[in-house]
Amino acid sequence: MRKHWLLRLTAVLLGLTLIATACGDDGDTVELTQDGGVLAKVVDAGTLECGGNDTLPGFGIVDADSGAFSGFDIDFCRVVAAAVLGDADAINVTPLVAAQRFPTLQSGEIDVLIRNTTWTASRDGNEQATFLHTTFYDGQGFMARADGGIATLDDVADASICVLQGTTTLLNLNAVMGDLGIPFTAVEFESNDELNPAFQAGQCEVWTSDASQLASFAANMDIDTVILPEIISKEPLGPVVADGDTEWAQVVNWATMATVQAWEFGITSDNLDTFTDSEDSGIRRFLGLPIEDDDGNEAVAEVGLGLPTDFAWNIIEQVGNYEEIFNRNLGPIGLTLDGSPNDLWTNGGLQYVPPFR
């Protein structure tokens, strides 16, 4: 109760301070303005600061020679930059280990976090973070050496399990294995750079992580592995921004969802130009093309997001639609869209976005 009373008092004093500032010492009115938030900051800087991954093939990896980042998550950094700045390459990626993600986002060092981060209630509530459209529906799985005699979760009893610190993966592992009464020894690492060689060297018998990560690493190993059939959690992954800036959250969200809408419309980076003559008003509005009203006047629809009217065009032209992004980055590591939760809703999947009108 005392804490709440102090918070109310602080708010009142802050309000009085603002009023005094607005009136000034001599009674003249002083205009109060906001700083414009993250959107204005990014536009002014000409670069999007994106928190990402540099050790996860398919999702976020850095080329050792060129230093260039690539991957599914990195492409969504490029999607936001294309929407806001008209230049998908205007990004600066800060590689982060799991424990660094939320402190770095809260500090304002990055504008958006797009790095395999699970949306949970406690993170929404305790990390001052706003989770946006889910770009990848994942689940926690287990991987073992093919010659280790472990084929199902029941075989994991008394095994050592490699896992990353500071992740929901570790929380899920402790909770589910405890509920099932399966004893195990957790072997914790700060990053996959440490965990991957440790697993291959036999420092642990099992590796648990998001199933997509396990498939990603297994595709690049010299040893034979087996992915266990059990999935023990839901892991929705997508962009995250700091709390308190609704405008920026909407910008990142609608830029991300534009890739799904383009897929639903059948618009790709290859056929985009053919849609300039489309008679579908929904497609024309989405692409920022003029629409004729009942009086014969043509105008480009403005949806009031603070984005250029051609933001979706720039995204598709420079990065592609969701299906293109998925297949380009995750196809090579053996992940497929067909029949998965990441397929379009019209195909039985979960990718469904609100109307662009």
PDB file of C-alpha atoms in Angstrom, residues 98 101 118 123 140-142 161-178 184-190 195 207-210 213 232-233 235:
ATOM      1  CA  ALA A  98      20.376 -15.508 -24.382  1.00  0.00           C
ATOM      2  CA  ARG A 101      18.568 -10.143 -24.875  1.00  0.00           C
ATOM      3  CA  THR A 118       9.912 -17.303 -26.893  1.00  0.00           C
ATOM      4  CA  ARG A 123       8.419 -12.108 -20.195  1.00  0.00           C
ATOM      5  CA  GLN A 140      11.245 -27.854 -27.401  1.00  0.00           C
ATOM      6  CA  GLY A 141      12.772 -31.179 -28.385  1.00  0.00           C
ATOM      7  CA  PHE A 142      15.707 -33.449 -27.606  1.00  0.00           C
ATOM      8  CA  ILE A 161      21.478 -32.965 -20.764  1.00  0.00           C
ATOM      9  CA  CYS A 162      23.157 -29.931 -22.357  1.00  0.00           C
ATOM     10  CA  VAL A 163      21.047 -26.742 -22.158  1.00  0.00           C
ATOM     11  CA  LEU A 164      21.505 -22.965 -22.419  1.00  0.00           C
ATOM     12  CA  GLN A 165      21.400 -20.768 -19.330  1.00  0.00           C
ATOM     13  CA  GLY A 166      18.744 -18.062 -18.969  1.00  0.00           C
ATOM     14  CA  THR A 167      16.282 -19.641 -21.375  1.00  0.00           C
ATOM     15  CA  THR A 168      12.749 -20.970 -21.227  1.00  0.00           C
ATOM     16  CA  THR A 169      14.349 -24.202 -22.443  1.00  0.00           C
ATOM     17  CA  LEU A 170      15.948 -24.724 -19.025  1.00  0.00           C
ATOM     18  CA  LEU A 171      12.719 -23.816 -17.232  1.00  0.00           C
ATOM     19  CA  ASN A 172      10.719 -26.260 -19.377  1.00  0.00           C
ATOM     20  CA  LEU A 173      13.306 -28.994 -18.861  1.00  0.00           C
ATOM     21  CA  ASN A 174      13.188 -28.746 -15.076  1.00  0.00           C
ATOM     22  CA  ALA A 175       9.388 -28.497 -14.990  1.00  0.00           C
ATOM     23  CA  VAL A 176       8.516 -31.286 -17.428  1.00  0.00           C
ATOM     24  CA  MET A 177      11.163 -33.776 -16.301  1.00  0.00           C
ATOM     25  CA  GLY A 178      10.197 -33.106 -12.700  1.00  0.00           C
ATOM     26  CA  PHE A 184      18.701 -36.062 -15.143  1.00  0.00           C
ATOM     27  CA  THR A 185      21.767 -33.863 -14.772  1.00  0.00           C
ATOM     28  CA  ALA A 186      21.668 -30.451 -16.462  1.00  0.00           C
ATOM     29  CA  VAL A 187      24.940 -29.290 -18.036  1.00  0.00           C
ATOM     30  CA  GLU A 188      24.531 -25.550 -18.619  1.00  0.00           C
ATOM     31  CA  PHE A 189      26.264 -23.303 -21.146  1.00  0.00           C
ATOM     32  CA  GLU A 190      26.077 -19.594 -21.883  1.00  0.00           C
ATOM     33  CA  LEU A 195      27.369 -26.087 -26.104  1.00  0.00           C
ATOM     34  CA  TRP A 207      20.927 -31.732 -26.107  1.00  0.00           C
ATOM     35  CA  THR A 208      17.609 -29.991 -25.526  1.00  0.00           C
ATOM     36  CA  SER A 209      16.529 -26.851 -27.361  1.00  0.00           C
ATOM     37  CA  ASP A 210      13.924 -25.635 -29.830  1.00  0.00           C
ATOM     38  CA  GLN A 213      17.678 -25.325 -33.549  1.00  0.00           C
ATOM     39  CA  ILE A 232       7.499 -30.829 -24.529  1.00  0.00           C
ATOM     40  CA  SER A 233       6.485 -27.182 -25.038  1.00  0.00           C
ATOM     41  CA  GLU A 235       7.716 -21.967 -28.409  1.00  0.00           C
TER      42      GLU A 235
END
